[in-house]
Amino acid sequence: MMKAQAYLIILLVSSLSFGCGEFYKLEKSTNWDELYEAANRYYDQGDYNKSIILYDRVLPVIKGSGKAELAEFNYAYAHFRMKRYIESAGYFKTFFDTYNRSPLAEEALFMHAYSLYLDSPDYNLDQRSSREAVNAIQLFMNRYPESDSYERATSMIDDLQKRFEEKAFEESKMYYRLTDGLFPGEFYRACIVNFQNFAKSFPDSKYNEELAFKLVEVSAAYAERSVFDKKEERLNQSIDFAQDFNQKYPDSGYGKKVNNLMSETKTELESHYRLKEQYEARSAEARKIREEEERNQAATEALRNVEN
C-alpha cells in the first residue's frame, strides 16, 4: 500500500515537472504555429494564465491572419476568466471594433459591457465606472435590439440604476446630518437642492416620500433662521413644499408632522407680516420726519438768504 502511494506521488511530480518543462520550452520557442496551438490548448483546458502568456507572444506575429480572430477572442475571454475585468472589457471592445462583422462580434460587445458591469463598485463607492458600464450596456442594446442577451442587459442597467439611487440617497442623508452642525445655513440650502434633484432623477424611488418630508422639515428650519429680508420668501417656499407633500402623499405616515410644521410655519409667517408692517410703518414715520426736517432746513436757509 505504501509503495503504491509512493508511486502515485512520484508519477504526479513527474507529470508536473514535465508540464512545467514543456511550458518553459514553449515560452522560448519561435515556432508560431506550435505556440498558437498550445495557447488554444491551454485555454481549452482552463489554464488561462498560461494561455495569456502564450497569446501575448503569438498575437503580434499572427495579427491580420485567419488565426488572429479566434486567438484575440480567446485572449479577451482568458482575462475575463481570470477576473481581470477592466482588461477583458478593453480586449472585447478592441475585438468588436476590429471584427464587427464577425459572428462573435455580438458576444464580444456584450462581454465588453458585462466586464465593466462586474467591475462596477458597490453603491457606497465612486460610481464613475458604473456610469461607463451603463453607457457600454446601452451601446450593446442599441446595436443589437433583437439579441437574446437584451433582457439580461436591461436587468444589468436596472441594477446599476439602483446603485446610483442608493448612492444619491446616502448623499442626501449626509447633507441632512450636517444641518445639526454649528453652521447649518449652507447645508440647509444644499439639502433643499439635493432633495429636489433626487426626486427629479429618481421619480419612482421608494425614498421620495421620506425625502419630501425632510424637504418640508429642512425648509421650515431654514426659513425660521433666515435674515429678515429672505424670511418671507423662504417661509412661503416651505408652505408650498408642505402642500405639495400632502397632494402627493395624502395617506402618508408623515402627514401629521407635515401639517404641524406647516401650521408652525404659517404662524411664523403671520408674525413676520406683523413685524414687516410695524417696520414699514416706522420706516414711513421716519421718512416723514426726515422729509419735514429737510423742508424746515430748506426754509431756514431760504430765510437767511433773504436777510442777507
PDB file of C-alpha atoms in Angstrom:
ATOM      1  CA  MET A   1       0.000   0.000   0.000  1.00  0.00           C
ATOM      2  CA  MET A   2       2.778   2.382   0.946  1.00  0.00           C
ATOM      3  CA  LYS A   3       4.648   1.511  -2.245  1.00  0.00           C
ATOM      4  CA  ALA A   4       1.527   2.302  -4.340  1.00  0.00           C
ATOM      5  CA  GLN A   5       1.125   5.694  -2.685  1.00  0.00           C
ATOM      6  CA  ALA A   6       4.796   6.496  -3.222  1.00  0.00           C
ATOM      7  CA  TYR A   7       4.468   5.501  -6.865  1.00  0.00           C
ATOM      8  CA  LEU A   8       1.469   7.820  -7.345  1.00  0.00           C
ATOM      9  CA  ILE A   9       3.333  10.719  -5.750  1.00  0.00           C
ATOM     10  CA  ILE A  10       6.339  10.148  -7.995  1.00  0.00           C
ATOM     11  CA  LEU A  11       4.058   9.934 -11.047  1.00  0.00           C
ATOM     12  CA  LEU A  12       2.306  13.184 -10.090  1.00  0.00           C
ATOM     13  CA  VAL A  13       5.586  15.036  -9.503  1.00  0.00           C
ATOM     14  CA  SER A  14       6.956  13.724 -12.791  1.00  0.00           C
ATOM     15  CA  SER A  15       3.897  14.841 -14.735  1.00  0.00           C
ATOM     16  CA  LEU A  16       4.017  18.310 -13.151  1.00  0.00           C
ATOM     17  CA  SER A  17       7.708  18.606 -13.918  1.00  0.00           C
ATOM     18  CA  PHE A  18       7.063  17.526 -17.496  1.00  0.00           C
ATOM     19  CA  GLY A  19       4.249  20.081 -17.813  1.00  0.00           C
ATOM     20  CA  CYS A  20       6.417  22.868 -16.445  1.00  0.00           C
ATOM     21  CA  GLY A  21       9.292  21.854 -18.679  1.00  0.00           C
ATOM     22  CA  GLU A  22       7.017  21.785 -21.722  1.00  0.00           C
ATOM     23  CA  PHE A  23       5.641  25.265 -20.969  1.00  0.00           C
ATOM     24  CA  TYR A  24       9.162  26.618 -20.358  1.00  0.00           C
ATOM     25  CA  LYS A  25      10.206  25.378 -23.812  1.00  0.00           C
ATOM     26  CA  LEU A  26       7.104  26.950 -25.382  1.00  0.00           C
ATOM     27  CA  GLU A  27       7.952  30.320 -23.786  1.00  0.00           C
ATOM     28  CA  LYS A  28      11.320  30.215 -25.559  1.00  0.00           C
ATOM     29  CA  SER A  29      10.000  28.806 -28.841  1.00  0.00           C
ATOM     30  CA  THR A  30       9.749  30.751 -32.099  1.00  0.00           C
ATOM     31  CA  ASN A  31       7.573  28.141 -33.758  1.00  0.00           C
ATOM     32  CA  TRP A  32       4.481  30.327 -34.050  1.00  0.00           C
ATOM     33  CA  ASP A  33       2.180  27.523 -35.194  1.00  0.00           C
ATOM     34  CA  GLU A  34       3.186  25.488 -32.168  1.00  0.00           C
ATOM     35  CA  LEU A  35       2.680  28.484 -29.868  1.00  0.00           C
ATOM     36  CA  TYR A  36      -0.742  29.193 -31.383  1.00  0.00           C
ATOM     37  CA  GLU A  37      -1.915  25.604 -30.921  1.00  0.00           C
ATOM     38  CA  ALA A  38      -0.505  25.453 -27.385  1.00  0.00           C
ATOM     39  CA  ALA A  39      -2.185  28.752 -26.399  1.00  0.00           C
ATOM     40  CA  ASN A  40      -5.526  27.440 -27.654  1.00  0.00           C
ATOM     41  CA  ARG A  41      -4.963  24.126 -25.896  1.00  0.00           C
ATOM     42  CA  TYR A  42      -4.172  25.747 -22.551  1.00  0.00           C
ATOM     43  CA  TYR A  43      -7.243  27.949 -22.991  1.00  0.00           C
ATOM     44  CA  ASP A  44      -9.494  24.944 -23.682  1.00  0.00           C
ATOM     45  CA  GLN A  45      -8.047  23.189 -20.628  1.00  0.00           C
ATOM     46  CA  GLY A  46      -8.879  26.188 -18.434  1.00  0.00           C
ATOM     47  CA  ASP A  47      -5.258  27.128 -17.771  1.00  0.00           C
ATOM     48  CA  TYR A  48      -5.938  30.764 -18.615  1.00  0.00           C
ATOM     49  CA  ASN A  49      -2.776  32.247 -17.147  1.00  0.00           C
ATOM     50  CA  LYS A  50      -0.525  30.132 -19.385  1.00  0.00           C
ATOM     51  CA  SER A  51      -2.745  30.764 -22.391  1.00  0.00           C
ATOM     52  CA  ILE A  52      -2.440  34.536 -21.841  1.00  0.00           C
ATOM     53  CA  ILE A  53       1.358  34.287 -21.672  1.00  0.00           C
ATOM     54  CA  LEU A  54       1.487  32.384 -24.971  1.00  0.00           C
ATOM     55  CA  TYR A  55      -1.112  34.608 -26.677  1.00  0.00           C
ATOM     56  CA  ASP A  56       0.982  37.620 -25.678  1.00  0.00           C
ATOM     57  CA  ARG A  57       3.856  36.097 -27.656  1.00  0.00           C
ATOM     58  CA  VAL A  58       1.976  34.892 -30.697  1.00  0.00           C
ATOM     59  CA  LEU A  59      -0.675  37.590 -31.278  1.00  0.00           C
ATOM     60  CA  PRO A  60       1.698  40.281 -32.634  1.00  0.00           C
ATOM     61  CA  VAL A  61       3.004  37.719 -35.147  1.00  0.00           C
ATOM     62  CA  ILE A  62      -0.336  36.347 -36.412  1.00  0.00           C
ATOM     63  CA  LYS A  63      -2.107  39.752 -36.452  1.00  0.00           C
ATOM     64  CA  GLY A  64      -4.062  40.123 -39.699  1.00  0.00           C
ATOM     65  CA  SER A  65      -4.052  36.383 -40.437  1.00  0.00           C
ATOM     66  CA  GLY A  66      -7.006  33.988 -40.312  1.00  0.00           C
ATOM     67  CA  LYS A  67      -5.842  32.685 -36.949  1.00  0.00           C
ATOM     68  CA  ALA A  68      -5.945  36.064 -35.218  1.00  0.00           C
ATOM     69  CA  GLU A  69      -9.727  36.340 -34.782  1.00  0.00           C
ATOM     70  CA  LEU A  70     -10.169  33.267 -32.574  1.00  0.00           C
ATOM     71  CA  ALA A  71      -6.923  33.977 -30.708  1.00  0.00           C
ATOM     72  CA  GLU A  72      -7.965  37.534 -29.844  1.00  0.00           C
ATOM     73  CA  PHE A  73     -11.421  36.374 -28.764  1.00  0.00           C
ATOM     74  CA  ASN A  74      -9.939  33.690 -26.514  1.00  0.00           C
ATOM     75  CA  TYR A  75      -7.399  36.191 -25.212  1.00  0.00           C
ATOM     76  CA  ALA A  76     -10.201  38.538 -24.077  1.00  0.00           C
ATOM     77  CA  TYR A  77     -12.107  35.647 -22.504  1.00  0.00           C
ATOM     78  CA  ALA A  78      -8.989  34.358 -20.740  1.00  0.00           C
ATOM     79  CA  HIS A  79      -8.663  37.712 -18.960  1.00  0.00           C
ATOM     80  CA  PHE A  80     -12.367  37.565 -18.119  1.00  0.00           C
ATOM     81  CA  ARG A  81     -11.998  34.071 -16.638  1.00  0.00           C
ATOM     82  CA  MET A  82      -9.093  35.359 -14.539  1.00  0.00           C
ATOM     83  CA  LYS A  83     -11.470  38.122 -13.277  1.00  0.00           C
ATOM     84  CA  ARG A  84      -9.349  40.841 -14.848  1.00  0.00           C
ATOM     85  CA  TYR A  85     -12.488  42.677 -15.848  1.00  0.00           C
ATOM     86  CA  ILE A  86     -11.011  46.030 -16.878  1.00  0.00           C
ATOM     87  CA  GLU A  87      -8.528  44.294 -19.192  1.00  0.00           C
ATOM     88  CA  SER A  88     -11.162  41.950 -20.624  1.00  0.00           C
ATOM     89  CA  ALA A  89     -13.519  44.884 -21.263  1.00  0.00           C
ATOM     90  CA  GLY A  90     -10.811  46.605 -23.283  1.00  0.00           C
ATOM     91  CA  TYR A  91      -9.900  43.474 -25.256  1.00  0.00           C
ATOM     92  CA  PHE A  92     -13.534  42.627 -26.045  1.00  0.00           C
ATOM     93  CA  LYS A  93     -14.107  46.190 -27.284  1.00  0.00           C
ATOM     94  CA  THR A  94     -10.959  46.023 -29.429  1.00  0.00           C
ATOM     95  CA  PHE A  95     -12.168  42.722 -30.852  1.00  0.00           C
ATOM     96  CA  PHE A  96     -15.563  44.222 -31.696  1.00  0.00           C
ATOM     97  CA  ASP A  97     -14.003  47.285 -33.335  1.00  0.00           C
ATOM     98  CA  THR A  98     -11.677  45.067 -35.381  1.00  0.00           C
ATOM     99  CA  TYR A  99     -14.110  42.273 -36.290  1.00  0.00           C
ATOM    100  CA  ASN A 100     -17.531  43.965 -36.179  1.00  0.00           C
ATOM    101  CA  ARG A 101     -18.829  41.673 -38.952  1.00  0.00           C
ATOM    102  CA  SER A 102     -17.690  38.522 -37.178  1.00  0.00           C
ATOM    103  CA  PRO A 103     -20.264  36.031 -35.844  1.00  0.00           C
ATOM    104  CA  LEU A 104     -18.557  36.629 -32.499  1.00  0.00           C
ATOM    105  CA  ALA A 105     -19.000  40.441 -32.611  1.00  0.00           C
ATOM    106  CA  GLU A 106     -22.336  40.488 -30.754  1.00  0.00           C
ATOM    107  CA  GLU A 107     -20.989  38.365 -27.929  1.00  0.00           C
ATOM    108  CA  ALA A 108     -17.817  40.471 -27.753  1.00  0.00           C
ATOM    109  CA  LEU A 109     -19.776  43.721 -27.407  1.00  0.00           C
ATOM    110  CA  PHE A 110     -21.967  42.184 -24.712  1.00  0.00           C
ATOM    111  CA  MET A 111     -18.927  40.865 -22.850  1.00  0.00           C
ATOM    112  CA  HIS A 112     -17.351  44.323 -23.044  1.00  0.00           C
ATOM    113  CA  ALA A 113     -20.393  45.705 -21.235  1.00  0.00           C
ATOM    114  CA  TYR A 114     -20.654  42.744 -18.867  1.00  0.00           C
ATOM    115  CA  SER A 115     -16.994  43.042 -17.849  1.00  0.00           C
ATOM    116  CA  LEU A 116     -17.499  46.711 -16.965  1.00  0.00           C
ATOM    117  CA  TYR A 117     -20.677  45.800 -15.092  1.00  0.00           C
ATOM    118  CA  LEU A 118     -18.843  43.202 -12.995  1.00  0.00           C
ATOM    119  CA  ASP A 119     -16.090  45.725 -12.248  1.00  0.00           C
ATOM    120  CA  SER A 120     -18.524  48.410 -11.079  1.00  0.00           C
ATOM    121  CA  PRO A 121     -18.315  49.076  -7.321  1.00  0.00           C
ATOM    122  CA  ASP A 122     -20.886  48.926  -4.535  1.00  0.00           C
ATOM    123  CA  TYR A 123     -23.226  51.918  -4.237  1.00  0.00           C
ATOM    124  CA  ASN A 124     -21.234  53.492  -1.374  1.00  0.00           C
ATOM    125  CA  LEU A 125     -18.157  53.983  -3.612  1.00  0.00           C
ATOM    126  CA  ASP A 126     -17.429  56.290  -6.535  1.00  0.00           C
ATOM    127  CA  GLN A 127     -19.850  55.414  -9.350  1.00  0.00           C
ATOM    128  CA  ARG A 128     -17.959  56.806 -12.359  1.00  0.00           C
ATOM    129  CA  SER A 129     -17.057  53.317 -13.585  1.00  0.00           C
ATOM    130  CA  SER A 130     -20.699  52.265 -13.150  1.00  0.00           C
ATOM    131  CA  ARG A 131     -21.758  55.066 -15.482  1.00  0.00           C
ATOM    132  CA  GLU A 132     -19.216  53.826 -18.008  1.00  0.00           C
ATOM    133  CA  ALA A 133     -20.821  50.383 -17.691  1.00  0.00           C
ATOM    134  CA  VAL A 134     -24.284  51.858 -18.307  1.00  0.00           C
ATOM    135  CA  ASN A 135     -23.028  53.555 -21.473  1.00  0.00           C
ATOM    136  CA  ALA A 136     -21.490  50.278 -22.677  1.00  0.00           C
ATOM    137  CA  ILE A 137     -24.684  48.315 -21.968  1.00  0.00           C
ATOM    138  CA  GLN A 138     -26.763  50.949 -23.750  1.00  0.00           C
ATOM    139  CA  LEU A 139     -24.430  50.741 -26.745  1.00  0.00           C
ATOM    140  CA  PHE A 140     -24.989  46.982 -26.899  1.00  0.00           C
ATOM    141  CA  MET A 141     -28.775  47.337 -26.603  1.00  0.00           C
ATOM    142  CA  ASN A 142     -28.882  49.961 -29.343  1.00  0.00           C
ATOM    143  CA  ARG A 143     -26.708  47.863 -31.648  1.00  0.00           C
ATOM    144  CA  TYR A 144     -28.465  44.527 -31.025  1.00  0.00           C
ATOM    145  CA  PRO A 145     -32.086  45.209 -30.007  1.00  0.00           C
ATOM    146  CA  GLU A 146     -33.107  41.668 -31.046  1.00  0.00           C
ATOM    147  CA  SER A 147     -30.319  39.948 -29.122  1.00  0.00           C
ATOM    148  CA  ASP A 148     -31.020  37.034 -26.791  1.00  0.00           C
ATOM    149  CA  SER A 149     -28.929  38.956 -24.242  1.00  0.00           C
ATOM    150  CA  TYR A 150     -31.116  42.089 -24.457  1.00  0.00           C
ATOM    151  CA  GLU A 151     -33.228  41.212 -21.415  1.00  0.00           C
ATOM    152  CA  ARG A 152     -30.112  40.394 -19.416  1.00  0.00           C
ATOM    153  CA  ALA A 153     -28.610  43.751 -20.419  1.00  0.00           C
ATOM    154  CA  THR A 154     -31.788  45.506 -19.250  1.00  0.00           C
ATOM    155  CA  SER A 155     -31.551  43.851 -15.830  1.00  0.00           C
ATOM    156  CA  MET A 156     -27.913  44.969 -15.574  1.00  0.00           C
ATOM    157  CA  ILE A 157     -28.900  48.599 -16.215  1.00  0.00           C
ATOM    158  CA  ASP A 158     -31.710  48.323 -13.645  1.00  0.00           C
ATOM    159  CA  ASP A 159     -29.218  47.035 -11.072  1.00  0.00           C
ATOM    160  CA  LEU A 160     -26.784  49.875 -11.783  1.00  0.00           C
ATOM    161  CA  GLN A 161     -29.585  52.452 -11.577  1.00  0.00           C
ATOM    162  CA  LYS A 162     -30.424  51.110  -8.106  1.00  0.00           C
ATOM    163  CA  ARG A 163     -26.795  51.665  -7.104  1.00  0.00           C
ATOM    164  CA  PHE A 164     -26.999  55.272  -8.343  1.00  0.00           C
ATOM    165  CA  GLU A 165     -30.211  55.702  -6.375  1.00  0.00           C
ATOM    166  CA  GLU A 166     -28.681  54.296  -3.187  1.00  0.00           C
ATOM    167  CA  LYS A 167     -25.591  56.475  -3.650  1.00  0.00           C
ATOM    168  CA  ALA A 168     -27.725  59.601  -4.123  1.00  0.00           C
ATOM    169  CA  PHE A 169     -29.835  58.722  -1.079  1.00  0.00           C
ATOM    170  CA  GLU A 170     -26.721  58.307   1.076  1.00  0.00           C
ATOM    171  CA  GLU A 171     -25.520  61.746  -0.073  1.00  0.00           C
ATOM    172  CA  SER A 172     -28.912  63.223   0.822  1.00  0.00           C
ATOM    173  CA  LYS A 173     -28.705  61.736   4.311  1.00  0.00           C
ATOM    174  CA  MET A 174     -25.193  63.138   4.692  1.00  0.00           C
ATOM    175  CA  TYR A 175     -26.386  66.690   3.931  1.00  0.00           C
ATOM    176  CA  TYR A 176     -29.294  66.200   6.320  1.00  0.00           C
ATOM    177  CA  ARG A 177     -26.955  65.144   9.148  1.00  0.00           C
ATOM    178  CA  LEU A 178     -24.772  68.195   8.550  1.00  0.00           C
ATOM    179  CA  THR A 179     -27.699  70.522   9.338  1.00  0.00           C
ATOM    180  CA  ASP A 180     -27.134  69.600  13.006  1.00  0.00           C
ATOM    181  CA  GLY A 181     -23.719  71.295  12.936  1.00  0.00           C
ATOM    182  CA  LEU A 182     -22.634  74.690  14.209  1.00  0.00           C
ATOM    183  CA  PHE A 183     -23.118  76.413  10.839  1.00  0.00           C
ATOM    184  CA  PRO A 184     -26.127  74.731   9.230  1.00  0.00           C
ATOM    185  CA  GLY A 185     -27.139  77.546   6.850  1.00  0.00           C
ATOM    186  CA  GLU A 186     -25.278  76.336   3.759  1.00  0.00           C
ATOM    187  CA  PHE A 187     -26.310  72.737   4.427  1.00  0.00           C
ATOM    188  CA  TYR A 188     -29.998  73.682   4.682  1.00  0.00           C
ATOM    189  CA  ARG A 189     -29.747  75.164   1.210  1.00  0.00           C
ATOM    190  CA  ALA A 190     -27.755  72.153  -0.045  1.00  0.00           C
ATOM    191  CA  CYS A 191     -30.381  69.791   1.393  1.00  0.00           C
ATOM    192  CA  ILE A 192     -33.213  71.587  -0.364  1.00  0.00           C
ATOM    193  CA  VAL A 193     -31.447  71.461  -3.728  1.00  0.00           C
ATOM    194  CA  ASN A 194     -30.301  67.856  -3.205  1.00  0.00           C
ATOM    195  CA  PHE A 195     -33.741  66.550  -2.206  1.00  0.00           C
ATOM    196  CA  GLN A 196     -35.368  68.231  -5.208  1.00  0.00           C
ATOM    197  CA  ASN A 197     -32.736  66.873  -7.607  1.00  0.00           C
ATOM    198  CA  PHE A 198     -33.150  63.371  -6.166  1.00  0.00           C
ATOM    199  CA  ALA A 199     -36.892  63.398  -6.924  1.00  0.00           C
ATOM    200  CA  LYS A 200     -36.192  64.536 -10.497  1.00  0.00           C
ATOM    201  CA  SER A 201     -33.503  61.902 -11.080  1.00  0.00           C
ATOM    202  CA  PHE A 202     -35.414  59.039  -9.420  1.00  0.00           C
ATOM    203  CA  PRO A 203     -39.146  59.819  -9.740  1.00  0.00           C
ATOM    204  CA  ASP A 204     -40.161  56.257  -8.816  1.00  0.00           C
ATOM    205  CA  SER A 205     -37.811  55.853  -5.852  1.00  0.00           C
ATOM    206  CA  LYS A 206     -39.076  54.352  -2.618  1.00  0.00           C
ATOM    207  CA  TYR A 207     -37.187  57.124  -0.803  1.00  0.00           C
ATOM    208  CA  ASN A 208     -39.111  60.058  -2.324  1.00  0.00           C
ATOM    209  CA  GLU A 209     -41.763  60.192   0.388  1.00  0.00           C
ATOM    210  CA  GLU A 210     -39.178  60.312   3.174  1.00  0.00           C
ATOM    211  CA  LEU A 211     -37.116  62.970   1.395  1.00  0.00           C
ATOM    212  CA  ALA A 212     -40.236  65.008   0.612  1.00  0.00           C
ATOM    213  CA  PHE A 213     -40.978  65.078   4.351  1.00  0.00           C
ATOM    214  CA  LYS A 214     -37.389  66.056   5.129  1.00  0.00           C
ATOM    215  CA  LEU A 215     -37.682  68.799   2.498  1.00  0.00           C
ATOM    216  CA  VAL A 216     -40.570  70.324   4.463  1.00  0.00           C
ATOM    217  CA  GLU A 217     -38.677  69.912   7.731  1.00  0.00           C
ATOM    218  CA  VAL A 218     -35.407  71.404   6.465  1.00  0.00           C
ATOM    219  CA  SER A 219     -37.043  74.269   4.558  1.00  0.00           C
ATOM    220  CA  ALA A 220     -39.053  75.247   7.662  1.00  0.00           C
ATOM    221  CA  ALA A 221     -35.903  75.308   9.806  1.00  0.00           C
ATOM    222  CA  TYR A 222     -34.028  77.224   7.103  1.00  0.00           C
ATOM    223  CA  ALA A 223     -36.800  79.821   6.829  1.00  0.00           C
ATOM    224  CA  GLU A 224     -37.003  80.248  10.608  1.00  0.00           C
ATOM    225  CA  ARG A 225     -33.259  81.006  10.795  1.00  0.00           C
ATOM    226  CA  SER A 226     -33.197  83.302   7.748  1.00  0.00           C
ATOM    227  CA  VAL A 227     -32.418  87.005   7.804  1.00  0.00           C
ATOM    228  CA  PHE A 228     -35.426  89.317   7.747  1.00  0.00           C
ATOM    229  CA  ASP A 229     -35.231  90.183   4.031  1.00  0.00           C
ATOM    230  CA  LYS A 230     -35.207  86.492   2.996  1.00  0.00           C
ATOM    231  CA  LYS A 231     -37.618  85.154   5.595  1.00  0.00           C
ATOM    232  CA  GLU A 232     -40.947  85.754   3.841  1.00  0.00           C
ATOM    233  CA  GLU A 233     -39.805  84.078   0.627  1.00  0.00           C
ATOM    234  CA  ARG A 234     -38.432  81.029   2.434  1.00  0.00           C
ATOM    235  CA  LEU A 235     -41.450  80.651   4.741  1.00  0.00           C
ATOM    236  CA  ASN A 236     -43.742  80.649   1.697  1.00  0.00           C
ATOM    237  CA  GLN A 237     -41.472  78.116  -0.005  1.00  0.00           C
ATOM    238  CA  SER A 238     -41.724  75.783   3.000  1.00  0.00           C
ATOM    239  CA  ILE A 239     -45.530  76.060   2.965  1.00  0.00           C
ATOM    240  CA  ASP A 240     -45.510  75.225  -0.765  1.00  0.00           C
ATOM    241  CA  PHE A 241     -43.381  72.125  -0.055  1.00  0.00           C
ATOM    242  CA  ALA A 242     -45.841  71.026   2.653  1.00  0.00           C
ATOM    243  CA  GLN A 243     -48.841  71.484   0.352  1.00  0.00           C
ATOM    244  CA  ASP A 244     -47.066  69.555  -2.413  1.00  0.00           C
ATOM    245  CA  PHE A 245     -46.347  66.761   0.068  1.00  0.00           C
ATOM    246  CA  ASN A 246     -50.000  66.482   1.110  1.00  0.00           C
ATOM    247  CA  GLN A 247     -51.064  66.391  -2.513  1.00  0.00           C
ATOM    248  CA  LYS A 248     -48.590  63.635  -3.465  1.00  0.00           C
ATOM    249  CA  TYR A 249     -48.866  61.571  -0.259  1.00  0.00           C
ATOM    250  CA  PRO A 250     -52.351  62.131   1.226  1.00  0.00           C
ATOM    251  CA  ASP A 251     -52.186  58.937   3.300  1.00  0.00           C
ATOM    252  CA  SER A 252     -48.582  59.253   4.445  1.00  0.00           C
ATOM    253  CA  GLY A 253     -47.468  58.395   7.950  1.00  0.00           C
ATOM    254  CA  TYR A 254     -45.574  61.704   7.881  1.00  0.00           C
ATOM    255  CA  GLY A 255     -48.806  63.645   7.255  1.00  0.00           C
ATOM    256  CA  LYS A 256     -49.375  64.754  10.856  1.00  0.00           C
ATOM    257  CA  LYS A 257     -45.789  66.006  11.204  1.00  0.00           C
ATOM    258  CA  VAL A 258     -46.010  67.847   7.893  1.00  0.00           C
ATOM    259  CA  ASN A 259     -49.255  69.581   8.908  1.00  0.00           C
ATOM    260  CA  ASN A 260     -47.758  70.573  12.269  1.00  0.00           C
ATOM    261  CA  LEU A 261     -44.733  72.057  10.515  1.00  0.00           C
ATOM    262  CA  MET A 262     -46.949  73.863   8.025  1.00  0.00           C
ATOM    263  CA  SER A 263     -49.094  75.270  10.848  1.00  0.00           C
ATOM    264  CA  GLU A 264     -45.988  76.483  12.706  1.00  0.00           C
ATOM    265  CA  THR A 265     -44.621  77.998   9.511  1.00  0.00           C
ATOM    266  CA  LYS A 266     -47.878  79.827   8.792  1.00  0.00           C
ATOM    267  CA  THR A 267     -47.863  81.197  12.342  1.00  0.00           C
ATOM    268  CA  GLU A 268     -44.265  82.316  11.814  1.00  0.00           C
ATOM    269  CA  LEU A 269     -45.272  83.942   8.529  1.00  0.00           C
ATOM    270  CA  GLU A 270     -48.147  85.849  10.163  1.00  0.00           C
ATOM    271  CA  SER A 271     -45.752  87.060  12.856  1.00  0.00           C
ATOM    272  CA  HIS A 272     -43.325  88.088  10.151  1.00  0.00           C
ATOM    273  CA  TYR A 273     -46.064  90.048   8.346  1.00  0.00           C
ATOM    274  CA  ARG A 274     -46.881  91.929  11.571  1.00  0.00           C
ATOM    275  CA  LEU A 275     -43.223  92.765  12.103  1.00  0.00           C
ATOM    276  CA  LYS A 276     -42.970  93.825   8.474  1.00  0.00           C
ATOM    277  CA  GLU A 277     -45.992  96.130   8.836  1.00  0.00           C
ATOM    278  CA  GLN A 278     -44.509  97.625  12.004  1.00  0.00           C
ATOM    279  CA  TYR A 279     -41.162  98.040  10.291  1.00  0.00           C
ATOM    280  CA  GLU A 280     -42.758  99.663   7.250  1.00  0.00           C
ATOM    281  CA  ALA A 281     -44.849 101.960   9.479  1.00  0.00           C
ATOM    282  CA  ARG A 282     -41.782 103.015  11.465  1.00  0.00           C
ATOM    283  CA  SER A 283     -39.859 103.489   8.247  1.00  0.00           C
ATOM    284  CA  ALA A 284     -42.670 105.638   6.811  1.00  0.00           C
ATOM    285  CA  GLU A 285     -42.800 107.711  10.016  1.00  0.00           C
ATOM    286  CA  ALA A 286     -39.027 108.128   9.995  1.00  0.00           C
ATOM    287  CA  ARG A 287     -39.187 109.125   6.340  1.00  0.00           C
ATOM    288  CA  LYS A 288     -41.921 111.659   7.109  1.00  0.00           C
ATOM    289  CA  ILE A 289     -39.895 113.164   9.966  1.00  0.00           C
ATOM    290  CA  ARG A 290     -36.783 113.309   7.804  1.00  0.00           C
ATOM    291  CA  GLU A 291     -38.667 114.999   4.967  1.00  0.00           C
ATOM    292  CA  GLU A 292     -40.171 117.501   7.409  1.00  0.00           C
ATOM    293  CA  GLU A 293     -36.709 118.251   8.786  1.00  0.00           C
ATOM    294  CA  GLU A 294     -35.376 118.704   5.274  1.00  0.00           C
ATOM    295  CA  ARG A 295     -38.228 121.149   4.450  1.00  0.00           C
ATOM    296  CA  ASN A 296     -37.626 123.125   7.640  1.00  0.00           C
ATOM    297  CA  GLN A 297     -33.906 123.245   6.915  1.00  0.00           C
ATOM    298  CA  ALA A 298     -34.599 124.452   3.365  1.00  0.00           C
ATOM    299  CA  ALA A 299     -36.976 127.146   4.657  1.00  0.00           C
ATOM    300  CA  THR A 300     -34.392 128.282   7.208  1.00  0.00           C
ATOM    301  CA  GLU A 301     -31.715 128.524   4.527  1.00  0.00           C
ATOM    302  CA  ALA A 302     -34.065 130.491   2.264  1.00  0.00           C
ATOM    303  CA  LEU A 303     -34.860 132.946   5.084  1.00  0.00           C
ATOM    304  CA  ARG A 304     -31.176 133.529   5.763  1.00  0.00           C
ATOM    305  CA  ASN A 305     -30.564 134.239   2.089  1.00  0.00           C
ATOM    306  CA  VAL A 306     -33.370 136.854   2.090  1.00  0.00           C
ATOM    307  CA  GLU A 307     -31.975 138.570   5.202  1.00  0.00           C
ATOM    308  CA  ASN A 308     -28.530 138.734   3.628  1.00  0.00           C
TER     309      ASN A 308
END
